[in-house]
């Protein structure tokens, strides 16, 4: 499963780079909107590696998985008068990291599966977070705090999911970082992720 | 395990060799950035003068503090110690920012990391809340809101049709955006692949003086000759790098040393001040563009010897004053 994912990531990256480089040779030097949306869409497929806790009364371990980062809507607190403070899906890093609030959706797959807690491999988290600038108005370093609900079926108990609170620290325009989640559930107490998202 | 490592290596290689020279430069600079400090430079205490026609202070990289009589403007202020928070600048900023007595306008030529520094403009906005922030169309997507009057100018057409944009008046100065052959964007793909817009050069006219700041640009003879035919430029601030082979022509988005001299001839300015070298190591030694330019100016096989007295080579932090 992990090898398959790695192959997929390599393939995605290869396609993105081919598309991107092809357009960079454009001699007319005009903005390439088709390429923009195509490469952006492909880049969204690159997953964020994550470690999720998996426990029952007797045992505990950490499982490896992947998340994808989707931001349906973001509201910037520092948008200038020429641009909209509200953005959908393709979220400009400047408006995001200089201070904003957003709703997010995170599909997640735990590649090896949960051995102890009985949770399903697949989950979707949804919630909201605030992005706070730390250094260079957030472009070099920004942080986030938020809350989310994870829809994840438990095959042993029949539960549908659990809530959690999250915090993150990000670099390079918020495109790379670390996220820490404290879940309000005994058998899935926390997760730690490397956050990767281009725009 | 070996197979997995191979895939990871492939991913890293793909990013590194796919034209992402920023990645390569960053990787090459890691050691310097961790262990070094920028070279100290001599700075002047009072950069804004009382009686002056034109004064240009080169603060390093492209940052230039320019005075036209009583007007004080700054181009592409970049005060940071590091580019992107990582790559250390080779020489420190050649300007005491707090020593600027007044400032009328801040000009941003394009949104790249080394030309648009959020914190630098933030500092200037705190010090000079009445200053205007001038930028070309397209840069607004890469600008936070500032407590400044923001003036968006209509840039010249990058499709090689119209080399001189629509002028605006900023505090009595006539500001004309002019052709620059470069690309916008800021975060990799939006720059090299999407070719986002938001690039310009500026011609600033005030009273009887005229200063041209080309921004980053590739060389395009027709455009620069048209600029030269439309303005009587006293001082042209022109980038001379980065370049791999600085005595060659054909760079797409930057002028090499030889192309910068050609550009200077085309715009017919009285004086040229070379910038955009010395602060960041791109392909070769950060001062190579200057060394090559001096060779070209002194080499009789090239037609640049007449320009020797017109090219003013400032040290970082040095100011040239025309009274």
Short mmCIF file of C-alpha atoms in Angstrom, two decimals:
data_model
loop_
_atom_site.label_atom_id
_atom_site.label_comp_id
_atom_site.label_asym_id
_atom_site.label_seq_id
_atom_site.Cartn_x
_atom_site.Cartn_y
_atom_site.Cartn_z
CA UNK A 1 0.00 0.00 0.00
CA UNK A 2 2.75 2.44 0.98
CA UNK A 3 4.80 1.55 -2.11
CA UNK A 4 1.73 2.07 -4.25
CA UNK A 5 1.21 5.48 -2.73
CA UNK A 6 4.84 6.40 -3.28
CA UNK A 7 4.56 5.34 -6.93
CA UNK A 8 1.45 7.47 -7.28
CA UNK A 9 3.17 10.49 -5.76
CA UNK A 10 6.13 10.04 -8.12
CA UNK A 11 3.79 9.74 -11.08
CA UNK A 12 1.80 12.83 -10.07
CA UNK A 13 4.97 14.83 -9.61
CA UNK A 14 6.31 13.68 -12.98
CA UNK A 15 3.09 14.73 -14.76
CA UNK A 16 3.03 18.07 -12.95
CA UNK A 17 6.63 18.80 -13.88
CA UNK A 18 6.12 17.84 -17.51
CA UNK A 19 3.05 20.08 -17.79
CA UNK A 20 4.78 22.86 -15.91
CA UNK A 21 7.99 22.75 -17.93
CA UNK A 22 6.16 22.53 -21.23
CA UNK A 23 4.32 25.75 -20.50
CA UNK A 24 7.45 27.47 -19.27
CA UNK A 25 8.81 27.29 -22.82
CA UNK A 26 5.99 29.48 -24.08
CA UNK A 27 7.68 32.20 -26.12
CA UNK A 28 4.70 34.53 -26.11
CA UNK A 29 5.06 34.78 -22.37
CA UNK A 30 1.42 35.13 -21.50
CA UNK A 31 -0.31 33.85 -18.43
CA UNK A 32 -1.30 30.19 -18.84
CA UNK A 33 -4.65 29.71 -17.18
CA UNK A 34 -5.26 26.14 -18.36
CA UNK A 35 -1.83 25.09 -17.14
CA UNK A 36 -2.46 26.93 -13.91
CA UNK A 37 -5.62 25.03 -13.04
CA UNK A 38 -4.27 21.73 -14.36
CA UNK A 39 -1.02 21.82 -12.41
CA UNK A 40 -2.76 23.17 -9.32
CA UNK A 41 -5.29 20.30 -9.45
CA UNK A 42 -2.54 17.72 -9.84
CA UNK A 43 -0.55 19.26 -7.00
CA UNK A 44 -3.54 18.88 -4.71
CA UNK A 45 -3.18 15.11 -5.11
CA UNK A 46 0.15 15.13 -3.28
CA UNK A 47 -0.66 13.77 0.18
CA UNK A 48 0.50 14.83 3.62
CA UNK A 49 2.12 11.96 5.56
CA UNK A 50 0.53 11.43 8.96
CA UNK A 51 0.96 9.31 12.08
CA UNK A 52 -2.21 8.34 13.96
CA UNK A 53 -2.48 6.70 17.36
CA UNK A 54 -4.29 3.37 17.55
CA UNK A 55 -5.10 1.91 20.96
CA UNK A 56 -7.39 -0.29 22.98
CA UNK A 57 -7.33 -1.12 26.72
CA UNK A 58 -4.29 -3.38 26.42
CA UNK A 59 -2.27 -2.21 23.45
CA UNK A 60 -1.24 0.95 21.68
CA UNK A 61 0.77 1.80 18.61
CA UNK A 62 1.11 4.40 15.89
CA UNK A 63 -0.23 3.86 12.37
CA UNK A 64 1.01 5.53 9.23
CA UNK A 65 -1.32 7.19 6.76
CA UNK A 66 -1.86 10.01 4.32
CA UNK A 67 -4.08 13.08 4.37
CA UNK A 68 -5.12 15.48 1.65
CA UNK A 69 -5.69 19.14 2.35
CA UNK A 70 -8.76 20.83 0.92
CA UNK A 71 -9.76 24.39 1.82
CA UNK A 72 -13.28 25.08 0.51
CA UNK A 73 -13.32 28.62 1.84
CA UNK A 74 -10.86 31.04 3.41
CA UNK A 75 -11.48 34.54 4.72
CA UNK A 76 -8.46 36.80 4.92
CA UNK A 77 -8.14 39.53 7.54
CA UNK A 78 -5.43 41.32 5.57
CA UNK A 79 -6.57 41.37 1.95
CA UNK A 80 -5.83 44.61 0.15
CA UNK A 81 -8.58 46.64 -1.52
CA UNK A 82 -7.87 45.21 -4.98
CA UNK A 83 -8.56 41.57 -4.15
CA UNK A 84 -11.36 39.66 -2.46
CA UNK A 85 -10.87 38.59 1.15
CA UNK A 86 -12.92 35.46 0.43
CA UNK A 87 -11.29 32.66 -1.56
CA UNK A 88 -12.54 29.26 -2.55
CA UNK A 89 -10.32 26.17 -2.93
CA UNK A 90 -7.34 27.86 -4.62
CA UNK A 91 -6.24 30.00 -1.71
CA UNK A 92 -3.55 32.60 -2.31
CA UNK A 93 -0.78 32.06 0.30
CA UNK A 94 -0.31 35.76 1.01
CA UNK A 95 -3.91 36.33 2.00
CA UNK A 96 -3.93 33.09 3.98
CA UNK A 97 -0.78 33.38 6.08
CA UNK A 98 -1.04 37.08 6.87
CA UNK A 99 -4.04 36.21 9.03
CA UNK A 100 -7.19 34.36 8.06
CA UNK A 101 -9.92 31.96 9.06
CA UNK A 102 -10.85 28.94 6.98
CA UNK A 103 -12.97 25.85 6.73
CA UNK A 104 -11.08 22.72 5.78
CA UNK A 105 -11.74 19.17 4.72
CA UNK A 106 -9.15 16.40 5.15
CA UNK A 107 -9.70 13.01 3.58
CA UNK A 108 -7.42 10.50 5.25
CA UNK A 109 -6.34 6.92 4.70
CA UNK A 110 -4.38 4.86 7.21
CA UNK A 111 -2.37 2.57 4.99
CA UNK A 112 -1.80 -0.38 7.33
CA UNK A 113 -5.19 -0.11 9.02
CA UNK A 114 -6.10 0.20 12.71
CA UNK A 115 -5.14 -2.95 14.60
CA UNK A 116 -6.52 -2.19 18.07
CA UNK A 117 -9.11 0.55 18.06
CA UNK A 118 -11.35 -0.95 15.41
CA UNK A 119 -11.57 2.25 13.37
CA UNK A 120 -11.98 2.24 9.62
CA UNK A 121 -8.95 2.99 7.41
CA UNK A 122 -10.75 5.83 5.68
CA UNK A 123 -11.90 9.03 7.29
CA UNK A 124 -12.85 12.56 6.46
CA UNK A 125 -12.20 15.37 8.89
CA UNK A 126 -13.85 18.73 8.60
CA UNK A 127 -13.46 21.82 10.71
CA UNK A 128 -12.21 25.35 10.98
CA UNK A 129 -8.96 27.03 11.87
CA UNK A 130 -7.38 30.43 12.31
CA UNK A 131 -4.04 31.16 10.64
CA UNK A 132 -1.80 33.53 12.58
CA UNK A 133 1.30 35.23 11.11
CA UNK A 134 4.53 34.75 13.07
CA UNK A 135 7.47 35.88 10.93
CA UNK A 136 7.63 37.95 7.72
CA UNK A 137 3.89 38.55 8.08
CA UNK A 138 3.40 34.80 8.15
CA UNK A 139 5.18 34.01 4.92
CA UNK A 140 8.24 32.51 6.59
CA UNK A 141 6.47 31.16 9.66
CA UNK A 142 2.78 31.04 10.52
CA UNK A 143 0.75 29.05 13.01
CA UNK A 144 -2.79 27.75 13.24
CA UNK A 145 -5.30 26.69 15.86
CA UNK A 146 -8.54 24.98 15.07
CA UNK A 147 -11.08 22.32 15.81
CA UNK A 148 -12.45 19.51 13.70
CA UNK A 149 -14.75 16.53 13.61
CA UNK A 150 -13.47 13.30 12.11
CA UNK A 151 -16.01 11.06 10.43
CA UNK A 152 -14.52 7.61 10.99
CA UNK A 153 -16.57 4.47 11.49
CA UNK A 154 -15.61 2.17 14.31
CA UNK A 155 -16.29 -1.42 13.36
CA UNK A 156 -16.21 -2.64 16.99
CA UNK A 157 -18.29 -0.03 18.77
CA UNK A 158 -20.38 1.37 15.93
CA UNK A 159 -19.23 4.95 16.64
CA UNK A 160 -19.34 7.37 13.72
CA UNK A 161 -16.46 9.65 14.66
CA UNK A 162 -14.93 11.99 17.19
CA UNK A 163 -13.95 15.61 17.74
CA UNK A 164 -10.48 17.03 18.06
CA UNK A 165 -8.48 20.19 18.41
CA UNK A 166 -5.51 20.97 16.22
CA UNK A 167 -2.52 23.27 16.10
CA UNK A 168 0.02 23.74 13.37
CA UNK A 169 3.16 25.56 12.37
CA UNK A 170 3.90 26.33 8.72
CA UNK A 171 6.73 27.58 6.55
CA UNK A 172 7.20 28.84 2.97
CA UNK A 173 3.89 30.63 2.57
CA UNK A 174 2.04 28.02 4.60
CA UNK A 175 2.74 25.35 2.02
CA UNK A 176 4.76 23.11 4.29
CA UNK A 177 4.47 22.50 8.00
CA UNK A 178 3.54 20.29 10.91
CA UNK A 179 0.12 19.70 12.39
CA UNK A 180 -0.68 18.23 15.77
CA UNK A 181 -4.17 16.96 16.58
CA UNK A 182 -5.52 16.03 19.99
CA UNK A 183 -8.56 13.88 19.41
CA UNK A 184 -11.22 13.62 22.07
CA UNK A 185 -11.31 9.84 21.89
CA UNK A 186 -9.56 7.30 24.10
CA UNK A 187 -8.51 4.95 21.31
CA UNK A 188 -7.32 7.57 18.84
CA UNK A 189 -5.81 10.22 21.05
CA UNK A 190 -3.58 12.12 18.67
CA UNK A 191 -2.15 12.45 15.21
CA UNK A 192 0.91 14.23 13.89
CA UNK A 193 1.20 15.22 10.23
CA UNK A 194 3.61 16.80 7.84
CA UNK A 195 1.38 19.36 6.15
CA UNK A 196 1.95 19.71 2.41
CA UNK A 197 -0.24 21.85 0.20
CA UNK A 198 0.58 24.04 -2.77
CA UNK A 199 -1.78 27.01 -2.45
CA UNK B 1 13.52 -0.61 1.35
CA UNK B 2 15.96 -0.01 -1.51
CA UNK B 3 13.07 0.42 -3.91
CA UNK B 4 11.37 2.87 -1.58
CA UNK B 5 14.58 4.87 -1.21
CA UNK B 6 14.91 4.95 -4.97
CA UNK B 7 11.44 6.47 -5.31
CA UNK B 8 12.18 9.10 -2.68
CA UNK B 9 15.43 9.88 -4.45
CA UNK B 10 13.56 10.18 -7.75
CA UNK B 11 11.13 12.65 -6.23
CA UNK B 12 13.94 14.79 -4.84
CA UNK B 13 15.84 14.61 -8.13
CA UNK B 14 12.73 15.51 -10.11
CA UNK B 15 12.25 18.66 -8.08
CA UNK B 16 15.93 19.52 -8.10
CA UNK B 17 16.70 19.14 -11.79
CA UNK B 18 13.40 20.14 -13.33
CA UNK B 19 14.36 23.75 -13.78
CA UNK B 20 13.70 24.53 -10.17
CA UNK B 21 16.95 26.47 -9.86
CA UNK B 22 15.66 28.14 -6.72
CA UNK B 23 15.80 24.72 -5.03
CA UNK B 24 19.31 24.12 -6.29
CA UNK B 25 20.51 27.52 -5.18
CA UNK B 26 18.90 27.07 -1.77
CA UNK B 27 20.55 23.66 -1.33
CA UNK B 28 23.94 25.07 -2.39
CA UNK B 29 23.57 27.95 0.03
CA UNK B 30 22.58 25.97 3.10
CA UNK B 31 26.07 25.77 4.56
CA UNK B 32 26.76 29.49 4.08
CA UNK B 33 23.35 30.36 5.45
CA UNK B 34 23.87 28.42 8.65
CA UNK B 35 27.45 29.33 9.47
CA UNK B 36 28.11 32.71 7.85
CA UNK B 37 27.08 36.28 8.47
CA UNK B 38 26.55 38.94 5.79
CA UNK B 39 29.62 40.98 5.04
CA UNK B 40 29.60 44.32 6.86
CA UNK B 41 29.37 47.43 4.73
CA UNK B 42 29.93 51.12 5.34
CA UNK B 43 26.68 53.04 5.65
CA UNK B 44 25.96 56.72 5.63
CA UNK B 45 24.06 58.34 8.45
CA UNK B 46 22.08 60.89 6.52
CA UNK B 47 20.92 59.55 3.15
CA UNK B 48 18.31 62.26 2.53
CA UNK B 49 19.98 65.51 1.53
CA UNK B 50 18.75 69.09 1.60
CA UNK B 51 20.01 70.40 -1.70
CA UNK B 52 20.22 67.88 -4.46
CA UNK B 53 19.09 67.30 -8.02
CA UNK B 54 19.40 63.52 -8.08
CA UNK B 55 20.85 61.16 -5.51
CA UNK B 56 20.95 57.39 -5.67
CA UNK B 57 21.93 55.21 -2.74
CA UNK B 58 22.40 51.54 -3.57
CA UNK B 59 21.41 49.56 -0.46
CA UNK B 60 22.27 46.19 -1.99
CA UNK B 61 20.66 43.77 -4.43
CA UNK B 62 18.07 45.96 -6.18
CA UNK B 63 17.08 48.19 -3.29
CA UNK B 64 17.77 51.78 -4.28
CA UNK B 65 16.92 54.92 -2.36
CA UNK B 66 16.51 57.73 -4.87
CA UNK B 67 16.08 61.43 -4.28
CA UNK B 68 14.77 63.77 -6.97
CA UNK B 69 15.04 67.27 -5.54
CA UNK B 70 12.72 67.18 -2.51
CA UNK B 71 11.13 63.83 -3.37
CA UNK B 72 12.46 60.64 -1.80
CA UNK B 73 11.51 57.26 -3.19
CA UNK B 74 12.69 53.70 -2.76
CA UNK B 75 12.69 50.89 -5.29
CA UNK B 76 12.11 47.26 -4.30
CA UNK B 77 12.95 47.60 -0.60
CA UNK B 78 14.43 44.37 0.70
CA UNK B 79 15.82 44.81 4.21
CA UNK B 80 15.82 41.17 5.27
CA UNK B 81 18.93 39.29 6.31
CA UNK B 82 17.76 36.22 4.44
CA UNK B 83 15.88 35.52 1.24
CA UNK B 84 12.77 33.42 2.02
CA UNK B 85 13.99 33.20 5.60
CA UNK B 86 16.70 30.81 4.45
CA UNK B 87 19.33 32.03 2.02
CA UNK B 88 21.65 34.48 3.72
CA UNK B 89 22.43 37.66 1.84
CA UNK B 90 26.13 38.04 1.11
CA UNK B 91 26.40 41.67 2.13
CA UNK B 92 24.33 43.35 4.78
CA UNK B 93 21.78 46.02 3.91
CA UNK B 94 23.62 49.22 3.06
CA UNK B 95 21.11 51.53 4.65
CA UNK B 96 20.06 52.62 8.12
CA UNK B 97 16.32 52.51 7.53
CA UNK B 98 15.62 54.67 10.56
CA UNK B 99 17.90 57.34 9.15
CA UNK B 100 15.60 58.02 6.18
CA UNK B 101 14.16 61.40 7.11
CA UNK B 102 11.24 61.28 4.72
CA UNK B 103 9.82 59.03 2.06
CA UNK B 104 7.21 59.86 -0.55
CA UNK B 105 6.77 56.59 -2.38
CA UNK B 106 7.72 52.93 -2.38
CA UNK B 107 7.95 51.25 -5.77
CA UNK B 108 7.64 47.50 -6.26
CA UNK B 109 8.61 46.20 -9.70
CA UNK B 110 7.39 42.60 -9.33
CA UNK B 111 6.39 40.16 -6.60
CA UNK B 112 9.45 37.92 -6.40
CA UNK B 113 10.88 37.21 -2.97
CA UNK B 114 13.99 39.35 -3.51
CA UNK B 115 11.99 42.39 -4.65
CA UNK B 116 8.85 42.34 -2.56
CA UNK B 117 9.57 41.98 1.14
CA UNK B 118 6.46 42.10 3.30
CA UNK B 119 8.27 43.05 6.51
CA UNK B 120 10.35 45.74 4.80
CA UNK B 121 7.24 47.48 3.48
CA UNK B 122 5.63 46.99 6.87
CA UNK B 123 8.53 48.82 8.50
CA UNK B 124 8.35 51.63 5.96
CA UNK B 125 4.58 51.85 6.47
CA UNK B 126 5.16 52.34 10.20
CA UNK B 127 7.79 55.01 9.63
CA UNK B 128 6.09 56.80 6.73
CA UNK B 129 2.32 56.30 6.85
CA UNK B 130 1.78 59.01 4.23
CA UNK B 131 4.01 57.34 1.62
CA UNK B 132 2.40 55.80 -1.46
CA UNK B 133 2.94 52.15 -2.36
CA UNK B 134 3.18 51.84 -6.15
CA UNK B 135 3.02 48.48 -7.92
CA UNK B 136 1.98 47.08 -11.31
CA UNK B 137 -1.23 45.19 -12.05
CA UNK B 138 -0.87 41.59 -10.95
CA UNK B 139 1.18 42.34 -7.84
CA UNK B 140 -1.97 42.98 -5.81
CA UNK B 141 -2.41 39.20 -5.56
CA UNK B 142 0.89 39.02 -3.69
CA UNK B 143 0.49 42.04 -1.45
CA UNK B 144 -0.96 42.13 2.04
CA UNK B 145 -2.93 45.19 3.02
CA UNK B 146 -0.80 48.03 4.35
CA UNK B 147 -1.63 51.23 6.14
CA UNK B 148 -0.50 53.11 3.04
CA UNK B 149 -2.19 54.53 -0.02
CA UNK B 150 -1.80 51.78 -2.60
CA UNK B 151 -1.41 52.87 -6.22
CA UNK B 152 -1.79 50.17 -8.86
CA UNK B 153 -0.35 51.17 -12.23
CA UNK B 154 -1.34 49.82 -15.60
CA UNK B 155 1.78 48.07 -16.79
CA UNK B 156 3.12 48.09 -20.29
CA UNK B 157 1.98 45.22 -22.48
CA UNK B 158 4.19 42.16 -22.12
CA UNK B 159 2.92 40.80 -25.42
CA UNK B 160 5.39 43.02 -27.27
CA UNK B 161 2.79 45.49 -28.50
CA UNK B 162 3.00 48.49 -26.22
CA UNK B 163 6.18 49.23 -24.34
CA UNK B 164 5.06 52.28 -22.43
CA UNK B 165 2.20 52.06 -19.97
CA UNK B 166 -0.27 54.62 -18.73
CA UNK B 167 1.39 57.29 -16.57
CA UNK B 168 0.08 58.33 -13.18
CA UNK B 169 1.02 61.20 -10.91
CA UNK B 170 2.29 60.34 -7.46
CA UNK B 171 2.97 63.31 -5.19
CA UNK B 172 3.77 65.49 -8.18
CA UNK B 173 6.06 62.91 -9.80
CA UNK B 174 5.06 61.54 -13.18
CA UNK B 175 5.35 57.77 -12.95
CA UNK B 176 5.30 55.83 -16.20
CA UNK B 177 5.30 52.03 -16.10
CA UNK B 178 7.45 50.68 -18.92
CA UNK B 179 8.22 47.34 -20.49
CA UNK B 180 10.07 44.70 -18.51
CA UNK B 181 10.47 41.15 -19.79
CA UNK B 182 10.18 39.05 -16.67
CA UNK B 183 7.59 36.96 -14.89
CA UNK B 184 5.36 37.45 -11.89
CA UNK B 185 4.40 34.88 -9.27
CA UNK B 186 6.23 34.12 -6.08
CA UNK B 187 5.90 30.47 -5.13
CA UNK B 188 7.53 28.33 -7.82
CA UNK B 189 4.88 27.00 -10.15
CA UNK B 190 3.01 30.31 -10.32
CA UNK B 191 6.28 31.85 -11.46
CA UNK B 192 7.87 29.47 -13.90
CA UNK B 193 4.87 27.55 -15.13
CA UNK B 194 1.77 29.68 -14.83
CA UNK B 195 3.65 32.82 -15.87
CA UNK B 196 1.61 35.06 -13.66
CA UNK B 197 1.63 38.73 -14.55
CA UNK B 198 2.75 41.67 -12.46
CA UNK B 199 6.06 43.01 -13.76
CA UNK B 200 7.14 46.48 -14.74
CA UNK B 201 9.95 48.97 -15.07
CA UNK B 202 9.41 52.58 -14.00
CA UNK B 203 10.32 55.95 -15.45
CA UNK B 204 9.99 58.69 -12.83
CA UNK B 205 9.96 62.30 -14.01
CA UNK B 206 10.03 65.24 -11.62
CA UNK B 207 10.82 68.82 -12.51
CA UNK B 208 13.69 68.57 -15.01
CA UNK B 209 15.04 65.17 -13.97
CA UNK B 210 14.20 61.65 -15.04
CA UNK B 211 15.19 58.33 -13.48
CA UNK B 212 14.61 54.91 -15.02
CA UNK B 213 14.43 51.77 -12.89
CA UNK B 214 14.21 48.75 -15.15
CA UNK B 215 13.26 46.17 -12.53
CA UNK B 216 14.26 42.65 -13.47
CA UNK B 217 14.07 42.23 -17.21
CA UNK B 218 15.37 40.28 -20.13
CA UNK B 219 16.85 42.19 -23.05
CA UNK B 220 14.56 43.22 -25.89
CA UNK B 221 16.16 45.84 -28.11
CA UNK B 222 13.01 47.24 -29.69
CA UNK B 223 11.37 47.94 -26.35
CA UNK B 224 14.36 49.65 -24.78
CA UNK B 225 15.01 51.77 -27.85
CA UNK B 226 11.41 52.95 -27.68
CA UNK B 227 11.86 53.85 -24.02
CA UNK B 228 15.02 55.74 -24.97
CA UNK B 229 13.17 57.62 -27.71
CA UNK B 230 10.36 58.67 -25.38
CA UNK B 231 12.23 59.84 -22.32
CA UNK B 232 15.31 61.90 -21.64
CA UNK B 233 16.70 59.74 -18.87
CA UNK B 234 19.36 61.08 -16.55
CA UNK B 235 20.01 57.96 -14.50
CA UNK B 236 19.16 54.36 -15.34
CA UNK B 237 19.24 51.74 -12.60
CA UNK B 238 19.77 48.46 -14.42
CA UNK B 239 20.31 44.87 -13.21
CA UNK B 240 23.44 43.15 -14.48
CA UNK B 241 22.62 39.63 -13.41
CA UNK B 242 22.20 36.92 -12.48
CA UNK B 243 23.97 35.26 -15.35
CA UNK B 244 25.94 32.11 -15.99
CA UNK B 245 27.92 33.41 -18.94
CA UNK B 246 27.77 37.10 -18.31
CA UNK B 247 29.42 38.09 -21.58
CA UNK B 248 26.79 36.23 -23.61
CA UNK B 249 23.43 37.35 -24.85
CA UNK B 250 20.21 35.39 -24.93
CA UNK B 251 19.10 35.25 -21.33
CA UNK B 252 15.36 35.29 -21.30
CA UNK B 253 14.37 36.95 -18.08
CA UNK B 254 17.46 38.75 -16.82
CA UNK B 255 20.02 40.91 -18.50
CA UNK B 256 23.55 39.57 -18.43
CA UNK B 257 26.39 42.06 -18.02
CA UNK B 258 26.67 42.58 -21.77
CA UNK B 259 22.91 42.86 -22.24
CA UNK B 260 22.70 45.42 -19.42
CA UNK B 261 25.22 47.59 -21.27
CA UNK B 262 23.24 47.20 -24.49
CA UNK B 263 20.10 48.17 -22.60
CA UNK B 264 21.88 51.23 -21.22
CA UNK B 265 22.85 52.28 -24.74
CA UNK B 266 19.32 51.73 -26.00
CA UNK B 267 17.63 53.86 -23.35
CA UNK B 268 20.19 56.61 -23.98
CA UNK B 269 20.52 57.53 -20.32
CA UNK B 270 23.30 59.82 -19.15
CA UNK B 271 24.39 57.47 -16.39
CA UNK B 272 23.87 53.87 -15.42
CA UNK B 273 23.96 52.37 -11.97
CA UNK B 274 24.30 48.58 -12.06
CA UNK B 275 22.34 46.61 -9.46
CA UNK B 276 21.07 43.07 -8.77
CA UNK B 277 24.41 41.47 -7.97
CA UNK B 278 26.52 40.92 -4.90
CA UNK B 279 23.79 39.99 -2.43
CA UNK B 280 22.78 36.54 -3.58
CA UNK B 281 24.79 33.72 -5.10
CA UNK B 282 22.71 32.44 -7.99
CA UNK B 283 24.70 30.49 -10.57
CA UNK B 284 28.25 31.66 -9.99
CA UNK B 285 30.13 34.06 -7.78
CA UNK B 286 27.79 36.86 -6.72
CA UNK B 287 30.17 39.54 -8.04
CA UNK B 288 30.90 37.89 -11.38
CA UNK B 289 28.41 40.10 -13.29
CA UNK B 290 30.34 43.18 -12.14
CA UNK B 291 33.73 41.68 -13.00
CA UNK B 292 32.53 40.76 -16.47
CA UNK B 293 30.97 44.19 -16.97
CA UNK B 294 34.30 45.83 -16.13
CA UNK B 295 36.08 43.56 -18.60
CA UNK B 296 33.57 44.53 -21.28
CA UNK B 297 33.95 48.22 -20.51
CA UNK B 298 37.72 48.02 -20.81
CA UNK B 299 37.96 45.60 -23.73
CA UNK B 300 38.59 47.40 -26.99
CA UNK B 301 36.98 44.60 -29.01
CA UNK B 302 33.60 45.64 -27.61
CA UNK B 303 31.88 48.94 -28.28
CA UNK B 304 31.46 49.83 -24.63
CA UNK B 305 34.63 51.79 -23.90
CA UNK B 306 32.79 55.07 -24.33
CA UNK B 307 30.47 54.08 -21.52
CA UNK B 308 33.22 53.72 -18.93
CA UNK B 309 32.68 57.13 -17.38
CA UNK B 310 28.93 56.80 -17.53
CA UNK B 311 28.63 53.57 -15.57
CA UNK B 312 28.68 54.48 -11.89
CA UNK B 313 29.64 51.46 -9.84
CA UNK B 314 28.46 52.02 -6.30
CA UNK B 315 29.52 49.95 -3.35
CA UNK B 316 26.67 48.66 -1.18
CA UNK B 317 25.66 51.58 1.02
CA UNK B 318 27.31 54.18 -1.22
CA UNK B 319 25.45 57.18 -2.57
CA UNK B 320 26.00 59.10 -5.79
CA UNK B 321 24.81 62.70 -5.73
CA UNK B 322 24.19 65.02 -8.67
CA UNK B 323 23.77 68.63 -7.54
#
